[in-house]
mmCIF file of C-alpha atoms in Angstrom:
data_model
loop_
_atom_site.group_PDB
_atom_site.id
_atom_site.type_symbol
_atom_site.label_atom_id
_atom_site.label_comp_id
_atom_site.label_asym_id
_atom_site.label_seq_id
_atom_site.Cartn_x
_atom_site.Cartn_y
_atom_site.Cartn_z
ATOM 1 C CA UNK A 1 68.359 80.959 97.779
ATOM 2 C CA UNK A 2 71.500 83.151 98.311
ATOM 3 C CA UNK A 3 74.597 82.679 96.233
ATOM 4 C CA UNK A 4 77.283 80.292 97.144
ATOM 5 C CA UNK A 5 79.923 82.797 97.909
ATOM 6 C CA UNK A 6 82.792 80.577 99.376
ATOM 7 C CA UNK A 7 85.412 83.219 99.289
ATOM 8 C CA UNK A 8 83.257 86.025 100.903
ATOM 9 C CA UNK A 9 82.321 83.789 103.865
ATOM 10 C CA UNK A 10 86.091 82.615 104.177
ATOM 11 C CA UNK A 11 86.985 86.395 104.184
ATOM 12 C CA UNK A 12 84.490 86.970 107.074
ATOM 13 C CA UNK A 13 85.725 84.188 109.187
ATOM 14 C CA UNK A 14 89.424 85.367 108.771
ATOM 15 C CA UNK A 15 88.362 88.863 109.896
ATOM 16 C CA UNK A 16 86.667 87.561 112.960
ATOM 17 C CA UNK A 17 89.307 84.920 114.091
ATOM 18 C CA UNK A 18 92.473 86.788 113.234
ATOM 19 C CA UNK A 19 92.610 89.292 116.067
ATOM 20 C CA UNK A 20 91.713 86.543 118.528
ATOM 21 C CA UNK A 21 94.394 84.377 117.257
ATOM 22 C CA UNK A 22 96.979 87.078 117.255
ATOM 23 C CA UNK A 23 96.110 88.223 120.929
ATOM 24 C CA UNK A 24 96.066 84.569 122.034
ATOM 25 C CA UNK A 25 99.294 83.896 120.239
ATOM 26 C CA UNK A 26 101.092 86.796 121.888
ATOM 27 C CA UNK A 27 99.740 85.871 125.326
ATOM 28 C CA UNK A 28 100.993 82.222 124.909
ATOM 29 C CA UNK A 29 104.190 83.180 123.472
ATOM 30 C CA UNK A 30 105.045 85.611 126.232
ATOM 31 C CA UNK A 31 103.947 83.150 128.887
ATOM 32 C CA UNK A 32 106.158 80.567 127.375
ATOM 33 C CA UNK A 33 109.186 82.731 127.177
ATOM 34 C CA UNK A 34 108.704 83.508 131.037
ATOM 35 C CA UNK A 35 108.467 79.805 131.762
ATOM 36 C CA UNK A 36 104.620 79.522 132.065
ATOM 37 C CA UNK A 37 102.775 76.380 131.992
ATOM 38 C CA UNK A 38 99.133 75.631 131.465
ATOM 39 C CA UNK A 39 97.109 75.723 134.782
ATOM 40 C CA UNK A 40 95.526 72.357 135.394
ATOM 41 C CA UNK A 41 93.902 73.255 138.691
ATOM 42 C CA UNK A 42 93.398 76.724 140.139
ATOM 43 C CA UNK A 43 93.224 75.324 143.691
ATOM 44 C CA UNK A 44 97.114 74.765 143.421
ATOM 45 C CA UNK A 45 99.413 77.714 143.260
ATOM 46 C CA UNK A 46 100.202 79.311 139.947
ATOM 47 C CA UNK A 47 102.523 82.046 138.653
ATOM 48 C CA UNK A 48 101.942 85.153 136.472
ATOM 49 C CA UNK A 49 103.408 83.510 133.509
ATOM 50 C CA UNK A 50 101.122 80.500 134.052
ATOM 51 C CA UNK A 51 98.171 82.924 133.626
ATOM 52 C CA UNK A 52 99.433 84.290 130.298
ATOM 53 C CA UNK A 53 100.185 80.741 128.895
ATOM 54 C CA UNK A 54 96.766 79.635 129.979
ATOM 55 C CA UNK A 55 94.839 82.601 128.570
ATOM 56 C CA UNK A 56 96.702 82.068 125.139
ATOM 57 C CA UNK A 57 95.813 78.460 125.234
ATOM 58 C CA UNK A 58 92.150 79.332 125.749
ATOM 59 C CA UNK A 59 92.083 81.535 123.093
ATOM 60 C CA UNK A 60 93.728 79.262 120.449
ATOM 61 C CA UNK A 61 91.484 76.510 121.847
ATOM 62 C CA UNK A 62 88.385 78.386 120.577
ATOM 63 C CA UNK A 63 89.366 78.586 117.134
ATOM 64 C CA UNK A 64 87.051 75.768 115.617
ATOM 65 C CA UNK A 65 84.010 77.438 117.231
ATOM 66 C CA UNK A 66 85.174 80.949 116.159
ATOM 67 C CA UNK A 67 85.554 79.831 112.478
ATOM 68 C CA UNK A 68 82.510 77.833 112.363
ATOM 69 C CA UNK A 69 80.304 80.395 113.832
ATOM 70 C CA UNK A 70 81.691 83.331 111.727
ATOM 71 C CA UNK A 71 81.253 81.343 108.357
ATOM 72 C CA UNK A 72 77.595 80.232 109.583
ATOM 73 C CA UNK A 73 76.857 83.787 110.438
ATOM 74 C CA UNK A 74 78.179 85.134 107.092
ATOM 75 C CA UNK A 75 76.133 82.775 105.263
ATOM 76 C CA UNK A 76 72.870 82.683 107.028
ATOM 77 C CA UNK A 77 73.028 85.869 109.307
ATOM 78 C CA UNK A 78 71.829 85.590 113.011
ATOM 79 C CA UNK A 79 69.957 82.126 112.544
ATOM 80 C CA UNK A 80 73.484 80.782 111.581
ATOM 81 C CA UNK A 81 75.121 81.789 114.914
ATOM 82 C CA UNK A 82 73.692 78.862 117.180
ATOM 83 C CA UNK A 83 74.274 75.888 114.701
ATOM 84 C CA UNK A 84 77.642 77.366 113.815
ATOM 85 C CA UNK A 85 78.674 77.539 117.499
ATOM 86 C CA UNK A 86 77.370 73.934 118.113
ATOM 87 C CA UNK A 87 78.984 72.465 115.096
ATOM 88 C CA UNK A 88 82.254 74.216 115.982
ATOM 89 C CA UNK A 89 82.097 72.533 119.343
ATOM 90 C CA UNK A 90 81.536 69.260 117.549
ATOM 91 C CA UNK A 91 84.503 69.786 115.378
ATOM 92 C CA UNK A 92 86.675 70.682 118.405
ATOM 93 C CA UNK A 93 85.223 67.466 120.119
ATOM 94 C CA UNK A 94 85.951 64.997 117.332
ATOM 95 C CA UNK A 95 89.540 66.651 117.149
ATOM 96 C CA UNK A 96 89.092 67.910 113.569
ATOM 97 C CA UNK A 97 90.592 71.272 114.514
ATOM 98 C CA UNK A 98 90.393 74.255 112.401
ATOM 99 C CA UNK A 99 89.700 72.409 109.310
ATOM 100 C CA UNK A 100 86.560 70.810 110.751
ATOM 101 C CA UNK A 101 85.437 74.131 112.101
ATOM 102 C CA UNK A 102 85.846 75.596 108.689
ATOM 103 C CA UNK A 103 83.851 73.025 106.744
ATOM 104 C CA UNK A 104 81.449 72.728 109.637
ATOM 105 C CA UNK A 105 80.659 76.376 109.247
ATOM 106 C CA UNK A 106 79.606 76.029 105.698
ATOM 107 C CA UNK A 107 77.660 72.899 106.656
ATOM 108 C CA UNK A 108 75.694 74.751 109.362
ATOM 109 C CA UNK A 109 75.193 77.968 107.382
ATOM 110 C CA UNK A 110 73.845 76.267 104.302
ATOM 111 C CA UNK A 111 71.642 73.855 106.389
ATOM 112 C CA UNK A 112 69.917 76.956 107.933
ATOM 113 C CA UNK A 113 69.151 78.190 104.399
ATOM 114 C CA UNK A 114 67.873 75.118 103.312
ATOM 115 C CA UNK A 115 65.560 74.915 106.307
ATOM 116 C CA UNK A 116 64.534 78.529 106.035
ATOM 117 C CA UNK A 117 63.556 77.951 102.321
ATOM 118 C CA UNK A 118 61.787 74.624 102.377
ATOM 119 C CA UNK A 119 60.266 74.175 105.958
ATOM 120 C CA UNK A 120 56.873 75.756 106.303
ATOM 121 C CA UNK A 121 55.114 76.010 109.688
ATOM 122 C CA UNK A 122 51.613 77.074 110.716
ATOM 123 C CA UNK A 123 51.084 80.854 111.298
ATOM 124 C CA UNK A 124 51.068 80.143 115.174
ATOM 125 C CA UNK A 125 54.593 78.753 115.071
ATOM 126 C CA UNK A 126 56.119 81.433 113.061
ATOM 127 C CA UNK A 127 57.279 82.968 116.304
ATOM 128 C CA UNK A 128 59.228 79.674 117.248
ATOM 129 C CA UNK A 129 61.036 79.705 114.091
ATOM 130 C CA UNK A 130 64.068 81.809 114.937
ATOM 131 C CA UNK A 131 64.405 80.459 118.617
ATOM 132 C CA UNK A 132 63.432 76.840 118.325
ATOM 133 C CA UNK A 133 62.819 75.344 114.801
ATOM 134 C CA UNK A 134 65.754 76.707 112.840
ATOM 135 C CA UNK A 135 68.543 76.404 115.620
ATOM 136 C CA UNK A 136 67.458 72.922 116.687
ATOM 137 C CA UNK A 137 66.830 71.303 113.369
ATOM 138 C CA UNK A 138 69.894 72.833 111.750
ATOM 139 C CA UNK A 139 72.194 71.869 114.567
ATOM 140 C CA UNK A 140 70.704 68.367 114.663
ATOM 141 C CA UNK A 141 71.212 67.795 110.994
ATOM 142 C CA UNK A 142 74.628 69.498 110.560
ATOM 143 C CA UNK A 143 75.876 67.714 113.770
ATOM 144 C CA UNK A 144 74.768 64.284 112.618
ATOM 145 C CA UNK A 145 76.485 64.759 109.209
ATOM 146 C CA UNK A 146 79.698 66.023 110.907
ATOM 147 C CA UNK A 147 79.788 63.086 113.501
ATOM 148 C CA UNK A 148 78.769 60.210 111.137
ATOM 149 C CA UNK A 149 79.877 61.365 107.690
ATOM 150 C CA UNK A 150 82.602 63.959 107.252
ATOM 151 C CA UNK A 151 84.319 63.990 110.615
ATOM 152 C CA UNK A 152 86.251 60.775 110.080
ATOM 153 C CA UNK A 153 87.575 62.118 106.457
ATOM 154 C CA UNK A 154 88.488 65.426 107.877
ATOM 155 C CA UNK A 155 90.511 63.841 110.537
ATOM 156 C CA UNK A 156 92.081 61.437 108.159
ATOM 157 C CA UNK A 157 93.103 64.188 105.833
ATOM 158 C CA UNK A 158 94.563 66.345 108.529
ATOM 159 C CA UNK A 159 96.625 63.399 109.709
ATOM 160 C CA UNK A 160 97.753 62.780 106.234
ATOM 161 C CA UNK A 161 99.032 66.398 105.671
ATOM 162 C CA UNK A 162 100.729 66.476 109.091
ATOM 163 C CA UNK A 163 102.568 63.163 108.452
ATOM 164 C CA UNK A 164 103.451 64.363 104.877
ATOM 165 C CA UNK A 165 104.976 67.613 106.053
ATOM 166 C CA UNK A 166 106.888 65.841 108.902
ATOM 167 C CA UNK A 167 108.596 63.405 106.333
ATOM 168 C CA UNK A 168 109.778 66.042 103.975
ATOM 169 C CA UNK A 169 113.638 66.009 103.251
ATOM 170 C CA UNK A 170 115.486 69.212 102.784
ATOM 171 C CA UNK A 171 115.046 69.693 99.049
ATOM 172 C CA UNK A 172 111.408 68.997 99.423
ATOM 173 C CA UNK A 173 111.024 71.434 102.203
ATOM 174 C CA UNK A 174 112.690 74.051 100.170
ATOM 175 C CA UNK A 175 110.260 73.480 97.182
ATOM 176 C CA UNK A 176 107.288 73.427 99.489
ATOM 177 C CA UNK A 177 108.357 76.752 101.132
ATOM 178 C CA UNK A 178 109.015 78.269 97.748
ATOM 179 C CA UNK A 179 105.460 77.179 96.373
ATOM 180 C CA UNK A 180 103.813 78.693 99.447
ATOM 181 C CA UNK A 181 106.047 81.826 99.125
ATOM 182 C CA UNK A 182 104.918 82.398 95.437
ATOM 183 C CA UNK A 183 101.211 81.823 96.057
ATOM 184 C CA UNK A 184 101.085 83.883 99.084
ATOM 185 C CA UNK A 185 102.878 86.864 97.504
ATOM 186 C CA UNK A 186 102.018 87.396 93.892
ATOM 187 C CA UNK A 187 98.567 88.731 94.312
ATOM 188 C CA UNK A 188 99.481 91.049 97.283
ATOM 189 C CA UNK A 189 96.806 89.841 99.831
ATOM 190 C CA UNK A 190 94.228 88.898 97.141
ATOM 191 C CA UNK A 191 92.134 85.753 96.648
ATOM 192 C CA UNK A 192 95.120 83.503 96.050
ATOM 193 C CA UNK A 193 96.811 84.780 99.138
ATOM 194 C CA UNK A 194 93.486 84.005 101.226
ATOM 195 C CA UNK A 195 93.223 80.590 100.011
ATOM 196 C CA UNK A 196 96.847 79.816 100.976
ATOM 197 C CA UNK A 197 96.096 81.450 104.407
ATOM 198 C CA UNK A 198 93.259 79.082 105.079
ATOM 199 C CA UNK A 199 95.440 76.258 104.218
ATOM 200 C CA UNK A 200 98.445 77.079 106.208
ATOM 201 C CA UNK A 201 96.397 78.253 109.088
ATOM 202 C CA UNK A 202 94.756 74.843 109.222
ATOM 203 C CA UNK A 203 98.373 73.526 109.570
ATOM 204 C CA UNK A 204 98.975 76.206 112.281
ATOM 205 C CA UNK A 205 96.127 75.047 114.314
ATOM 206 C CA UNK A 206 97.623 71.433 114.242
ATOM 207 C CA UNK A 207 100.861 72.911 115.745
ATOM 208 C CA UNK A 208 102.877 73.111 112.416
ATOM 209 C CA UNK A 209 104.059 76.592 112.530
ATOM 210 C CA UNK A 210 106.524 76.990 109.497
ATOM 211 C CA UNK A 211 104.092 77.113 106.479
ATOM 212 C CA UNK A 212 102.338 80.154 107.929
ATOM 213 C CA UNK A 213 105.709 81.849 108.841
ATOM 214 C CA UNK A 214 106.467 81.531 105.046
ATOM 215 C CA UNK A 215 103.202 83.417 104.449
ATOM 216 C CA UNK A 216 104.234 86.217 106.914
ATOM 217 C CA UNK A 217 107.586 86.577 105.178
ATOM 218 C CA UNK A 218 106.307 86.456 101.711
ATOM 219 C CA UNK A 219 103.958 89.432 102.610
ATOM 220 C CA UNK A 220 106.961 91.310 103.656
ATOM 221 C CA UNK A 221 109.546 90.919 100.707
ATOM 222 C CA UNK A 222 107.839 93.285 98.443
ATOM 223 C CA UNK A 223 108.206 96.299 100.637
ATOM 224 C CA UNK A 224 111.708 95.163 102.048
ATOM 225 C CA UNK A 225 112.752 94.179 98.393
ATOM 226 C CA UNK A 226 111.707 97.528 96.802
ATOM 227 C CA UNK A 227 113.402 99.491 99.555
ATOM 228 C CA UNK A 228 116.607 97.394 99.138
ATOM 229 C CA UNK A 229 116.410 97.936 95.442
ATOM 230 C CA UNK A 230 116.512 101.778 95.778
ATOM 231 C CA UNK A 231 119.670 101.580 98.034
ATOM 232 C CA UNK A 232 121.383 99.019 95.848
ATOM 233 C CA UNK A 233 120.557 101.170 92.734
ATOM 234 C CA UNK A 234 122.464 104.053 94.452
ATOM 235 C CA UNK A 235 125.492 101.895 94.899
ATOM 236 C CA UNK A 236 125.602 100.625 91.268
ATOM 237 C CA UNK A 237 124.219 103.853 89.712
ATOM 238 C CA UNK A 238 121.032 102.257 88.297
ATOM 239 C CA UNK A 239 117.943 104.038 89.875
ATOM 240 C CA UNK A 240 114.778 102.464 88.676
ATOM 241 C CA UNK A 241 112.254 104.586 90.608
ATOM 242 C CA UNK A 242 110.746 107.855 89.891
ATOM 243 C CA UNK A 243 110.478 110.678 92.547
ATOM 244 C CA UNK A 244 106.876 109.896 93.456
ATOM 245 C CA UNK A 245 107.915 106.078 93.964
ATOM 246 C CA UNK A 246 110.780 107.201 96.101
ATOM 247 C CA UNK A 247 108.480 109.235 98.273
ATOM 248 C CA UNK A 248 106.180 106.116 98.307
ATOM 249 C CA UNK A 249 108.840 103.845 99.670
ATOM 250 C CA UNK A 250 109.107 106.083 102.911
ATOM 251 C CA UNK A 251 105.658 104.801 103.998
ATOM 252 C CA UNK A 252 105.706 101.403 102.270
ATOM 253 C CA UNK A 253 108.786 100.073 104.309
ATOM 254 C CA UNK A 254 107.402 100.753 107.750
ATOM 255 C CA UNK A 255 104.154 99.226 106.642
ATOM 256 C CA UNK A 256 106.043 96.288 105.462
ATOM 257 C CA UNK A 257 107.624 95.897 108.883
ATOM 258 C CA UNK A 258 104.091 95.346 110.121
ATOM 259 C CA UNK A 259 103.320 92.742 107.301
ATOM 260 C CA UNK A 260 101.104 95.406 105.313
ATOM 261 C CA UNK A 261 101.970 95.180 101.703
ATOM 262 C CA UNK A 262 99.586 97.823 100.391
ATOM 263 C CA UNK A 263 101.783 100.528 100.890
ATOM 264 C CA UNK A 264 103.708 99.419 97.793
ATOM 265 C CA UNK A 265 100.644 99.517 95.409
ATOM 266 C CA UNK A 266 101.470 102.752 93.818
ATOM 267 C CA UNK A 267 104.845 101.479 92.872
ATOM 268 C CA UNK A 268 103.532 97.813 91.796
ATOM 269 C CA UNK A 269 100.626 99.203 89.724
ATOM 270 C CA UNK A 270 103.099 101.418 87.782
ATOM 271 C CA UNK A 271 104.510 98.374 86.323
ATOM 272 C CA UNK A 272 102.422 95.441 87.382
ATOM 273 C CA UNK A 273 104.003 92.546 85.456
ATOM 274 C CA UNK A 274 107.686 93.175 86.322
ATOM 275 C CA UNK A 275 106.687 93.685 89.869
ATOM 276 C CA UNK A 276 104.768 90.663 90.093
ATOM 277 C CA UNK A 277 107.660 88.563 88.729
ATOM 278 C CA UNK A 278 110.185 90.117 91.079
ATOM 279 C CA UNK A 279 107.755 89.564 93.900
ATOM 280 C CA UNK A 280 107.245 85.878 93.049
ATOM 281 C CA UNK A 281 110.999 85.457 92.926
ATOM 282 C CA UNK A 282 111.512 87.136 96.226
ATOM 283 C CA UNK A 283 108.639 84.924 97.776
ATOM 284 C CA UNK A 284 109.999 81.877 96.420
ATOM 285 C CA UNK A 285 113.595 82.364 97.647
ATOM 286 C CA UNK A 286 112.585 83.748 101.022
ATOM 287 C CA UNK A 287 109.785 81.099 101.575
ATOM 288 C CA UNK A 288 112.195 78.217 100.540
ATOM 289 C CA UNK A 289 114.980 79.216 102.942
ATOM 290 C CA UNK A 290 112.375 80.025 105.745
ATOM 291 C CA UNK A 291 110.948 76.487 105.394
ATOM 292 C CA UNK A 292 114.231 74.919 105.095
ATOM 293 C CA UNK A 293 115.635 76.620 108.338
ATOM 294 C CA UNK A 294 112.357 76.006 110.289
ATOM 295 C CA UNK A 295 111.435 79.536 111.040
ATOM 296 C CA UNK A 296 108.329 79.030 113.114
ATOM 297 C CA UNK A 297 106.005 81.971 114.025
ATOM 298 C CA UNK A 298 103.554 81.081 117.034
ATOM 299 C CA UNK A 299 101.159 83.833 115.913
ATOM 300 C CA UNK A 300 99.693 83.991 112.300
ATOM 301 C CA UNK A 301 100.571 87.605 111.488
ATOM 302 C CA UNK A 302 102.113 90.873 112.627
ATOM 303 C CA UNK A 303 105.281 90.963 110.645
ATOM 304 C CA UNK A 304 108.554 91.684 112.567
ATOM 305 C CA UNK A 305 106.619 91.573 115.869
ATOM 306 C CA UNK A 306 106.167 87.830 115.278
ATOM 307 C CA UNK A 307 109.849 87.433 115.933
ATOM 308 C CA UNK A 308 109.232 87.267 119.631
ATOM 309 C CA UNK A 309 107.260 84.187 119.312
ATOM 310 C CA UNK A 310 109.604 82.269 117.186
ATOM 311 C CA UNK A 311 112.324 79.786 118.512
ATOM 312 C CA UNK A 312 114.587 80.460 115.515
ATOM 313 C CA UNK A 313 114.176 84.218 114.851
ATOM 314 C CA UNK A 314 117.504 84.484 112.925
ATOM 315 C CA UNK A 315 116.123 81.869 110.435
ATOM 316 C CA UNK A 316 113.364 84.223 109.864
ATOM 317 C CA UNK A 317 115.500 87.198 109.540
ATOM 318 C CA UNK A 318 118.071 85.430 107.316
ATOM 319 C CA UNK A 319 115.275 84.133 104.840
ATOM 320 C CA UNK A 320 113.519 87.619 104.713
ATOM 321 C CA UNK A 321 116.846 89.153 103.817
ATOM 322 C CA UNK A 322 117.530 86.684 101.077
ATOM 323 C CA UNK A 323 114.082 86.950 99.743
ATOM 324 C CA UNK A 324 114.133 90.770 99.734
ATOM 325 C CA UNK A 325 117.464 90.621 98.012
ATOM 326 C CA UNK A 326 116.234 88.515 95.432
ATOM 327 C CA UNK A 327 113.253 90.776 94.869
ATOM 328 C CA UNK A 328 115.561 93.852 94.844
ATOM 329 C CA UNK A 329 117.994 92.135 92.169
ATOM 330 C CA UNK A 330 114.972 91.121 89.996
ATOM 331 C CA UNK A 331 113.467 94.526 89.861
ATOM 332 C CA UNK A 332 116.891 95.996 89.211
ATOM 333 C CA UNK A 333 117.304 93.611 86.251
ATOM 334 C CA UNK A 334 113.761 93.834 84.953
ATOM 335 C CA UNK A 335 113.215 97.816 85.179
ATOM 336 C CA UNK A 336 115.233 100.166 83.080
ATOM 337 C CA UNK A 337 117.458 103.069 84.606
ATOM 338 C CA UNK A 338 115.239 105.985 85.456
ATOM 339 C CA UNK A 339 116.008 109.695 86.052
ATOM 340 C CA UNK A 340 114.058 110.274 89.382
ATOM 341 C CA UNK A 341 113.346 113.800 88.229
ATOM 342 C CA UNK A 342 112.054 112.937 84.868
ATOM 343 C CA UNK A 343 108.570 112.589 86.173
ATOM 344 C CA UNK A 344 107.243 115.258 88.414
ATOM 345 C CA UNK A 345 105.744 114.725 91.648
ATOM 346 C CA UNK A 346 101.885 115.170 91.506
ATOM 347 C CA UNK A 347 101.067 117.306 94.258
ATOM 348 C CA UNK A 348 97.451 117.677 95.276
ATOM 349 C CA UNK A 349 96.406 121.207 95.572
ATOM 350 C CA UNK A 350 94.054 122.153 98.368
ATOM 351 C CA UNK A 351 90.821 123.151 97.054
ATOM 352 C CA UNK A 352 89.689 126.747 97.744
ATOM 353 C CA UNK A 353 86.729 127.261 99.878
ATOM 354 C CA UNK A 354 83.569 128.438 97.988
ATOM 355 C CA UNK A 355 82.347 131.821 99.244
ATOM 356 C CA UNK A 356 78.612 131.742 99.549
ATOM 357 C CA UNK A 357 78.629 135.633 99.136
ATOM 358 C CA UNK A 358 79.828 135.241 95.531
ATOM 359 C CA UNK A 359 76.907 133.186 94.447
ATOM 360 C CA UNK A 360 73.980 134.887 92.618
ATOM 361 C CA UNK A 361 70.643 133.473 91.817
ATOM 362 C CA UNK A 362 68.716 134.957 89.036
#
């Protein structure tokens, strides 16, 4: 029996569905901005904008199947694809959404593993195992469990969360956004961030866009905040970066525009504790205001490019500025003044080619 690696399978699912969601989100957003509507009948007339909107809707509608299939495949390899797809369809059919697809994928994958381990067939039936026995029995068992046991609780939980978020007042919204901002930012795209992503994406699939917008923003506050700290430091005559770190900012900032935090790693790792504290403060402030002001990205990633899909882009920009400013002030307070020339830049010298003529074999 394989190990239960929940995180690994979740990462696989995210890598599978994220490009599809981004592409679908952009199609839907552009179509909506052009006044497009979902096409109900292709016999009637429809516009170019309608086709964009409809394509985006098709892609987002596939999410339960995609996530379920990806997780089942990650768990059980090729035998997991068929039950994963079928259980994803079941999750979609009973309106359990992304969360249903997520749980259904684990259910389908581990059902396949159990069948492979415990069901033994005569030699003449071995050839039927991958095409008939495994996909049929695993889909049958996992489907029944989804329909009769876990489908209703998943729907109830989704409705509970949706209702809870809809009823939050202003102070609760800020605290909720600040909490997501901290958790989404402090490990720079690590395990905590991915768990938060799975949760806010489940809400995203239910049409609640604000929490995932906080996550997008939180991933950008570190590169924006460190860059802002550099310029504020020049104004107040307190530089906190060495020359190598200043060079790093030149690539970290444009990467941050695209919601890529990894460009900051050379700076963060030089003083991890202080940077994590500053990042958490920035994520909390930015996330709180983003949630309070209702910034709502209709795609789950892409950084500043997601602005085109928001109904309140000013809310996102304002919250991002405040979060980055908080990050910058925190890092300026926490780190001591540094002479940028005190630590020399480490330059990698090009290795000389080895001349085979100089080699002698005795």
